[in-house]
Tab-separated table of C-alpha atoms in Angstrom:
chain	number	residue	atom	x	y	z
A	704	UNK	CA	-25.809	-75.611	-54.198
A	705	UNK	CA	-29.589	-76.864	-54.270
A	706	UNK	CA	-31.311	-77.819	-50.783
A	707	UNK	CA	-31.798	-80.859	-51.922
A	708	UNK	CA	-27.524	-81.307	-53.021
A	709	UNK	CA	-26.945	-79.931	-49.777
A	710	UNK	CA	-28.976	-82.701	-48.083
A	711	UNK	CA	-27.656	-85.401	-49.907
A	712	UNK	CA	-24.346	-84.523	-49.231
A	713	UNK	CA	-25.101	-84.256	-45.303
A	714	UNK	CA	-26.544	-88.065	-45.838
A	715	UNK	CA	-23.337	-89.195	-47.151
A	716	UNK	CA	-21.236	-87.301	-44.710
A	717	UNK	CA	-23.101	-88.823	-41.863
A	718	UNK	CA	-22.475	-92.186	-43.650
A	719	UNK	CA	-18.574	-91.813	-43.480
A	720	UNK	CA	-19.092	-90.497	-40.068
A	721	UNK	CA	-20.812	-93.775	-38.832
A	722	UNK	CA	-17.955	-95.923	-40.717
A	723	UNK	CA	-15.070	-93.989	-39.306
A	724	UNK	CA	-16.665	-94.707	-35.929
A	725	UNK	CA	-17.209	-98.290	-36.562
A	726	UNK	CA	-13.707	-98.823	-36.937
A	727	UNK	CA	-13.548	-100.169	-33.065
A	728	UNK	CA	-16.418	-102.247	-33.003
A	729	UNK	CA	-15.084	-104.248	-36.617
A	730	UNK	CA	-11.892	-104.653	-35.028
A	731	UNK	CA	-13.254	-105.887	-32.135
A	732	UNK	CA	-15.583	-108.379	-33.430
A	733	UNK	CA	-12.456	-110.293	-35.277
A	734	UNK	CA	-11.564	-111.270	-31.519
A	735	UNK	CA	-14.598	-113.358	-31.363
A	736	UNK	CA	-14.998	-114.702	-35.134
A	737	UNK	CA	-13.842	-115.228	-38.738
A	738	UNK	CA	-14.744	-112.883	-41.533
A	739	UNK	CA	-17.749	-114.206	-42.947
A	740	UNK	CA	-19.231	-114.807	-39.281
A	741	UNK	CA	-18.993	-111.168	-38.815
A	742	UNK	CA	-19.981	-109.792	-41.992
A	743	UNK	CA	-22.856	-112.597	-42.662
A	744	UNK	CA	-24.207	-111.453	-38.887
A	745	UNK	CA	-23.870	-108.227	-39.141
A	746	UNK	CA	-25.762	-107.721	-42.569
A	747	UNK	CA	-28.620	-109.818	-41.397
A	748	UNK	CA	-28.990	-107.637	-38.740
A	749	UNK	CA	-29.071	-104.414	-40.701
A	750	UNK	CA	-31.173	-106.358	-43.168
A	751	UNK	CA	-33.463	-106.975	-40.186
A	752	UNK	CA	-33.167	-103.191	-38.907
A	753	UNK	CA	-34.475	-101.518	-42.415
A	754	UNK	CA	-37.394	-104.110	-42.604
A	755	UNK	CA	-38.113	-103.191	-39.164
A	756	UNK	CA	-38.037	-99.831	-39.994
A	757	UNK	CA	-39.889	-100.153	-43.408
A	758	UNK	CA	-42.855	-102.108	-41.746
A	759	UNK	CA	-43.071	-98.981	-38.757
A	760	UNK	CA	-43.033	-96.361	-41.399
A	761	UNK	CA	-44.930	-98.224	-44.758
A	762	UNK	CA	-47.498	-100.065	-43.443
A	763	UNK	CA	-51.155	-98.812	-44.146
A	764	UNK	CA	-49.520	-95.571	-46.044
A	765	UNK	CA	-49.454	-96.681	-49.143
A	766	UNK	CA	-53.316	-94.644	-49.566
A	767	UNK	CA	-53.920	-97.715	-52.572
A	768	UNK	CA	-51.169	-96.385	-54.667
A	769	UNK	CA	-49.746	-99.499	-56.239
A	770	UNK	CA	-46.095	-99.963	-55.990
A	771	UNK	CA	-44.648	-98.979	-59.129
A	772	UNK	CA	-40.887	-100.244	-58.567
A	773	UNK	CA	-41.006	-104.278	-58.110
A	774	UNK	CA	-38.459	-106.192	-60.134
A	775	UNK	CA	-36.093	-102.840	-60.257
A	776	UNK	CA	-35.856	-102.877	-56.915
A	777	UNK	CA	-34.668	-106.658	-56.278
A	778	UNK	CA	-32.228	-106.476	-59.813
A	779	UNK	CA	-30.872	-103.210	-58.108
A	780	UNK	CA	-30.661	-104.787	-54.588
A	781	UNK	CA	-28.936	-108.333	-55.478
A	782	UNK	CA	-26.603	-106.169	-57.797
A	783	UNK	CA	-25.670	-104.003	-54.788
A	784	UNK	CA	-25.450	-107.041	-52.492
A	785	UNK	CA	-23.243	-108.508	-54.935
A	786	UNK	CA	-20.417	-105.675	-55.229
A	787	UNK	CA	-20.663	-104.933	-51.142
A	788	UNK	CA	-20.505	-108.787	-50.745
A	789	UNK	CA	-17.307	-109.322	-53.044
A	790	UNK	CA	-15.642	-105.798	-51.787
A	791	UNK	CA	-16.213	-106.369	-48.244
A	792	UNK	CA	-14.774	-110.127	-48.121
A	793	UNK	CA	-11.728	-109.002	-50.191
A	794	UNK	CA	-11.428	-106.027	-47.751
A	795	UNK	CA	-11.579	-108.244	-44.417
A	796	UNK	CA	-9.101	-111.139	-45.224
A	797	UNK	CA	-6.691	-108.671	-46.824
A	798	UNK	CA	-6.443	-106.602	-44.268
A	799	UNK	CA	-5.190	-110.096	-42.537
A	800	UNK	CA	-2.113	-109.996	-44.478
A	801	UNK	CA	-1.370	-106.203	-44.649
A	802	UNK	CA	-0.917	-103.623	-42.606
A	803	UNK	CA	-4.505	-101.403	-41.474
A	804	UNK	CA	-2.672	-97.844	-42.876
A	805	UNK	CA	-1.885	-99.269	-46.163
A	806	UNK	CA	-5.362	-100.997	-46.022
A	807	UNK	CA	-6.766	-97.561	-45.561
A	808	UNK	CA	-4.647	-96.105	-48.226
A	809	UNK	CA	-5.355	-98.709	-50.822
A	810	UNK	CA	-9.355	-98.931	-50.350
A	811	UNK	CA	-9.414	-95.400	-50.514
A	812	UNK	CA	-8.232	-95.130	-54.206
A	813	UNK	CA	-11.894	-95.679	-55.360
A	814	UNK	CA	-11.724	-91.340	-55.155
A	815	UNK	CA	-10.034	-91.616	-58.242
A	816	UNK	CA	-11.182	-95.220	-59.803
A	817	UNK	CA	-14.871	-93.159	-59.805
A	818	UNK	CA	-14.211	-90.929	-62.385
A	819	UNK	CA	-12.223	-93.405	-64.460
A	820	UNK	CA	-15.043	-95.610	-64.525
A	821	UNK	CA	-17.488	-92.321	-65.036
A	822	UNK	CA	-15.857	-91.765	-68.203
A	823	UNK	CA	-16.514	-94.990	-69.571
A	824	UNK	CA	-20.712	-94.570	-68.535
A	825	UNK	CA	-20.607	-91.460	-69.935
A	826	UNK	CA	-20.178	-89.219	-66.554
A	827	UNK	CA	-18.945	-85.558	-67.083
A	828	UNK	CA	-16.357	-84.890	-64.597
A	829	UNK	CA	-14.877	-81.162	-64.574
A	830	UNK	CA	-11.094	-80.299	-64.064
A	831	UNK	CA	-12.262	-79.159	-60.776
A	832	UNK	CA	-13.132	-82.874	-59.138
A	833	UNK	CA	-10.491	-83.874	-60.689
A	834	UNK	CA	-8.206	-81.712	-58.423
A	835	UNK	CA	-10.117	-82.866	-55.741
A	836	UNK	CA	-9.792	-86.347	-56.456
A	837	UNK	CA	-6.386	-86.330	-56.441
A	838	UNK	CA	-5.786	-83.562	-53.588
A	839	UNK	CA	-7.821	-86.594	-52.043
A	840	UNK	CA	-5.808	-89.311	-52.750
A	841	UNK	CA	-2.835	-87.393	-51.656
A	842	UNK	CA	-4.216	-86.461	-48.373
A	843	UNK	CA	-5.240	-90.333	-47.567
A	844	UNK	CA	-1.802	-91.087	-48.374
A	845	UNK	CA	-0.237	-88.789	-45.549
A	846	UNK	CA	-3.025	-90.032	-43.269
A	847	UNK	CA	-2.755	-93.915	-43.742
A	848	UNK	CA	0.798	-94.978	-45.109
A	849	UNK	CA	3.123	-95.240	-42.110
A	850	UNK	CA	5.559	-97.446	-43.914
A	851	UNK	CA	7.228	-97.993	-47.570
A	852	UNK	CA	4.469	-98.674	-50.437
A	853	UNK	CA	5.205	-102.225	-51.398
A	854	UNK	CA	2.798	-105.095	-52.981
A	855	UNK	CA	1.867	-107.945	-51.320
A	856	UNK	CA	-1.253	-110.548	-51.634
A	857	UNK	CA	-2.857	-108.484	-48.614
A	858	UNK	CA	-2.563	-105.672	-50.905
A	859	UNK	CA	-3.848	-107.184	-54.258
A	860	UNK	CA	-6.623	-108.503	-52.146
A	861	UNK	CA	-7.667	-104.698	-51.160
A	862	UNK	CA	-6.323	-103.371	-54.350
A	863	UNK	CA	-9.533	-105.483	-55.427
A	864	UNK	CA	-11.630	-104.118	-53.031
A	865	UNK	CA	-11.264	-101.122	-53.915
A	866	UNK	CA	-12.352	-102.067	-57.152
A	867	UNK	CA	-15.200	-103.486	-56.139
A	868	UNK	CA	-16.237	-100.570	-53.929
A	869	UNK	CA	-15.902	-98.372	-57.425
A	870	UNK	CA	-18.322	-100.957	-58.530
A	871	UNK	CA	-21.056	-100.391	-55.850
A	872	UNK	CA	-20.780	-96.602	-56.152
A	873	UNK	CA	-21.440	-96.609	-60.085
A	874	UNK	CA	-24.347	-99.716	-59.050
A	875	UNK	CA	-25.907	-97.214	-56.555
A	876	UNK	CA	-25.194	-94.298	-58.993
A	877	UNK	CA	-27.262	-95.971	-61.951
A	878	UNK	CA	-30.070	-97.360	-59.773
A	879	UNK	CA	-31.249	-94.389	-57.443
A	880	UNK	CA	-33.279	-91.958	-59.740
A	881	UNK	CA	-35.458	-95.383	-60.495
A	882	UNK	CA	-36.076	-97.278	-57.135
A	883	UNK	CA	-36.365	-96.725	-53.652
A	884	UNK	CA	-33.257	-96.748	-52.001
A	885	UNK	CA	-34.163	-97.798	-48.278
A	886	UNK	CA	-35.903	-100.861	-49.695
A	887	UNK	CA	-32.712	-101.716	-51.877
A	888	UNK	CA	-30.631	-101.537	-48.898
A	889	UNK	CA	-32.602	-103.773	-47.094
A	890	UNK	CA	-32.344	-106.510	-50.000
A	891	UNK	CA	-28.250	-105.933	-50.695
A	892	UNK	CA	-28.099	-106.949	-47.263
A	893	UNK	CA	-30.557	-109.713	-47.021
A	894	UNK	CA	-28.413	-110.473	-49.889
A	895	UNK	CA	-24.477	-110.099	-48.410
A	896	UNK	CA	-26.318	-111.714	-44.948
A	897	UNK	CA	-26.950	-114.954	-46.626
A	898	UNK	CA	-23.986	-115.730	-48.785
A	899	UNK	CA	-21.414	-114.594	-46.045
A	900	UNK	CA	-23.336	-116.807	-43.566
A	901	UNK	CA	-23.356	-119.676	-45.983
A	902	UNK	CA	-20.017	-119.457	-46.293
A	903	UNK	CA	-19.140	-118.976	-42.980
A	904	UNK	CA	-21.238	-122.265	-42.212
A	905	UNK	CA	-19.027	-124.303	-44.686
A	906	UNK	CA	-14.977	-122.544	-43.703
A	907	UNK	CA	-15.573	-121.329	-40.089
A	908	UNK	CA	-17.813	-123.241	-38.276
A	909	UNK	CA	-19.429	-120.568	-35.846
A	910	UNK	CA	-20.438	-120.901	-32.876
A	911	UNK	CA	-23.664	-119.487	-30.362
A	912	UNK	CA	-20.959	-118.286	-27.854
A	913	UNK	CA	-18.737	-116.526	-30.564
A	914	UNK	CA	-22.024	-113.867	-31.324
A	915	UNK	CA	-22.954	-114.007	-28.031
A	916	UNK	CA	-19.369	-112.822	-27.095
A	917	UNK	CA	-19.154	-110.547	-30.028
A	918	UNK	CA	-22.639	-109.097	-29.489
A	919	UNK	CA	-21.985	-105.460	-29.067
A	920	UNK	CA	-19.299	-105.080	-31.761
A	921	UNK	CA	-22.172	-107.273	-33.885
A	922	UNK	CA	-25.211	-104.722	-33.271
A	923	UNK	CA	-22.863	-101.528	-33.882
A	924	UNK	CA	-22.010	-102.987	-37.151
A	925	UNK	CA	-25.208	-104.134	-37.935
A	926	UNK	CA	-27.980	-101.691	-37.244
A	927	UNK	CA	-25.399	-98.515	-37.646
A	928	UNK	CA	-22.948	-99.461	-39.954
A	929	UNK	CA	-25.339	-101.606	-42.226
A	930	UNK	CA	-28.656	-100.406	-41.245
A	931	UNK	CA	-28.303	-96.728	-41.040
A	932	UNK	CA	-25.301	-95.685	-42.627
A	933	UNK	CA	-25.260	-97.840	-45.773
A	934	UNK	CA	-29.084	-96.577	-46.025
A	935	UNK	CA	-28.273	-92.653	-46.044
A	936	UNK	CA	-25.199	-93.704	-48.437
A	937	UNK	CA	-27.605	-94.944	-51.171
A	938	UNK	CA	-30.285	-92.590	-50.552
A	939	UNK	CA	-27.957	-89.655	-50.243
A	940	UNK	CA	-26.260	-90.909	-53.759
A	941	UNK	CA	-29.269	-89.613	-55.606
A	942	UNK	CA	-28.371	-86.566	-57.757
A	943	UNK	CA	-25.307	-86.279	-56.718
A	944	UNK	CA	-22.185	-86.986	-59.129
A	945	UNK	CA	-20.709	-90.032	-58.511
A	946	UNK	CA	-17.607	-88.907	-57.986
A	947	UNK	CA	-18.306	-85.930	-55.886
A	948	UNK	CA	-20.046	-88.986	-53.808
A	949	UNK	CA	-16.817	-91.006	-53.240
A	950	UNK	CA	-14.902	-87.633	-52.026
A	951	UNK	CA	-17.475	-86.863	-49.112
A	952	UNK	CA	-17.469	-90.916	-48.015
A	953	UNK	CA	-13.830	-90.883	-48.002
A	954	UNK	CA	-13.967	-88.564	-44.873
A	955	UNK	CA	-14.338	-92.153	-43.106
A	956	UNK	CA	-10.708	-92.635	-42.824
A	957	UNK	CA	-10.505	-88.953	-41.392
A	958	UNK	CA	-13.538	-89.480	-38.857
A	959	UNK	CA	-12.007	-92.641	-38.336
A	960	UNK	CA	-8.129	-90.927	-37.478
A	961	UNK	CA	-9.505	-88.186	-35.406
A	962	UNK	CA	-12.200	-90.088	-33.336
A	963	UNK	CA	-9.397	-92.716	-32.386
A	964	UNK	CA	-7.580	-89.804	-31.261
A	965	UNK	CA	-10.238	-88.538	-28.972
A	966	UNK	CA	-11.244	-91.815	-27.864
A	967	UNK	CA	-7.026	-92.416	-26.746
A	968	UNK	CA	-7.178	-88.904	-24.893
A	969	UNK	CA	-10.024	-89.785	-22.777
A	970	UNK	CA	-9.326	-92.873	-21.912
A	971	UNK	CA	-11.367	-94.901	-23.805
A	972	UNK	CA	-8.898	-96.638	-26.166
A	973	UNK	CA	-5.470	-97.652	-24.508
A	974	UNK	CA	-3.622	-97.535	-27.668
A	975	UNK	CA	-1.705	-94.931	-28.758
A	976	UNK	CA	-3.891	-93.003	-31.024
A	977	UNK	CA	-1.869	-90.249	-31.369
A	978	UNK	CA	-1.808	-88.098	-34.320
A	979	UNK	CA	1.431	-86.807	-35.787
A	980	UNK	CA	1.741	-83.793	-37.670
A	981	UNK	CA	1.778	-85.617	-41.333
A	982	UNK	CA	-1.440	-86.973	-40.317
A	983	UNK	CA	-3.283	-84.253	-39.665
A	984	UNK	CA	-2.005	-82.468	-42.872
A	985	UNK	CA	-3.647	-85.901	-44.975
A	986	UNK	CA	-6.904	-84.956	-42.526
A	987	UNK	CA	-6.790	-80.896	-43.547
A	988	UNK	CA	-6.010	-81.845	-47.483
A	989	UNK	CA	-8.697	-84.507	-47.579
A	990	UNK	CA	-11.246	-82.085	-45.793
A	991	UNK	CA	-9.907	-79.134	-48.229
A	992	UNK	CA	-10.846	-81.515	-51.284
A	993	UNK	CA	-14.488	-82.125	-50.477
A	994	UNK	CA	-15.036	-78.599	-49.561
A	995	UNK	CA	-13.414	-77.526	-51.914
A	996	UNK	CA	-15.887	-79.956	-54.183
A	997	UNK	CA	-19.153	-78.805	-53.018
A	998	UNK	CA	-18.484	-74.640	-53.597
A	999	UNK	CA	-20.316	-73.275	-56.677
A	1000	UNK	CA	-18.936	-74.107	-59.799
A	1001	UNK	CA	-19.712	-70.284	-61.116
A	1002	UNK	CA	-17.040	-69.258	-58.571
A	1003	UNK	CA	-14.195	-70.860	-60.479
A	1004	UNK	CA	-15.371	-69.759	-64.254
A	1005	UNK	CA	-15.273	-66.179	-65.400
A	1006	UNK	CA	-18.415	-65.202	-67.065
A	1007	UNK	CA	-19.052	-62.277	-69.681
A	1008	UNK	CA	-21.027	-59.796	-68.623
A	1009	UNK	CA	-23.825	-58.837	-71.210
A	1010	UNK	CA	-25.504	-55.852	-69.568
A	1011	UNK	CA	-25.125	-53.554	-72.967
A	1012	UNK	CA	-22.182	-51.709	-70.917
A	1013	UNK	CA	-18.610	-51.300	-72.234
């Protein structure tokens, strides 16, 4: 693996990291406000956070090199916006009529939706991520499902999402080697901020003291969860397969599983976050998949020696 693979792949990991932690303050915040309150919020704020960050780091550094990128960079950002807006809506009022582990399970199915969709953009994926895709899938499914696997509007509604998620990795996927990826995060959000807001504006009527009360879980979201980790996600995305990509930010249900855990055992949380034993077999499979991903591909194919010796 390349420095620059190896990088990448830290970006994304951190990405899941931040999500899996986020978990708390996104459950949390529903205490205080409806869905598109939250999510409309939240993305302004990491909107905010990037161009915060772009004007700290940009300005006066250009050395009068014209910006080369312009329209790409809006088409690619509205796109993205688009996808994360749809998937993340679906995601929040489904989970509303389902339970959070088959929520969990269900989303997490874009590990093998990825390659499908590959195939059809022309994306070679080897027998080996296949494996991994579905060692993946099998591992969530120990981890998340609690209960019998049966369909209900919560779960079409996430079924969707996950659908939609597919669709924002294959967006992010065609769009990176062309435009600059912290800018493009800053405009999806801008993007997801405005529409969720509108509509929160016209079905939930929100109120100064619900984000006042909510503030915490809000900024969390916002400036990690949006700003940061959505950031490394599209920036980390570049060069590496798309599928590979969706393996490593699966790891946020595992963060997610095992930093509820920890939080329970020191006192933090005052649910019982326990893990049982099928759980952390789903947590060792799913870890075993994106390892198992990101070893050298020479080490599974049997090459011919041509040294002249018999």
């Amino acid at each position: 693996m390349s420095r620059k693979s190896a990088r990448n792949s830290f970006y994304l990991f951190m990405a899941a990291a931040i999500w899996g932690m986020a978990f708390v303050s996104q459950s949390k915040g529903m205490e205080y406000m409806g869905p598109f309150t939250f999510n409309g919020v939240r993305s302004l704020i990491g909107s905010a956070a990037i161009a915060l960050y772009l004007l700290l780091t940009r300005m006066g550094k250009s050395g009068g090199k014209e910006y080369k990128h312009g329209w790409m960079d809006i088409k690619a950002g509205i796109l993205c916006g688009l996808a994360l807006t749809a998937a993340s809506t679906m995601q929040q009022f489904g989970i509303q009529y389902t339970t959070v582990g088959k929520a969990g399970f269900i989303t997490t199915l874009y590990i093998i939706f990825v390659p499908i969709a590959g195939i059809f953009f022309k994306k070679k994926v080897s027998s080996l991520v296949w494996i991994a895709a579905a060692m993946a899938a099998a591992g969530m499914y120990l981890l998340c499902m609690t209960e019998s696997l049966s369909l209900s509007v919560g779960d079409a509604l996430v079924f969707a999402c996950a659908i939609l998620f597919t669709a924002h990795i294959m967006i992010i996927d065609h769009y990176t080697p062309k435009t600059d990826g912290v800018l493009v995060s800053c405009i999806q959000f801008l993007f997801c901020g405005v529409v969720c807001t509108g509509c929160a504006f016209v079905w939930e009527a929100p109120k100064l003291s619900q984000l006042t009360g909510g503030l915490g879980t809000l900024l969390y979201a916002g400036v990690m969860s949006c700003g940061i980790a959505y950031t490394l996600q599209i920036v980390g995305q570049k060069g590496v397969n798309p599928t590979i990509a969706a393996l490593i930010l699966s790891l946020e249900s595992v963060v997610a599983t095992v930093t509820g855990f920890l939080a329970y055992k020191i006192g933090f949380l005052k649910t019982d976050q326990s893990m049982t034993a099928r759980q952390i077999a789903g947590c060792v499979i799913v870890f075993a998949a994106v390892i198992l991903v990101q070893l050298p591909g020479e080490w599974f194919t049997r090459k011919k020696k041509s040294d002249g010796h018999t």
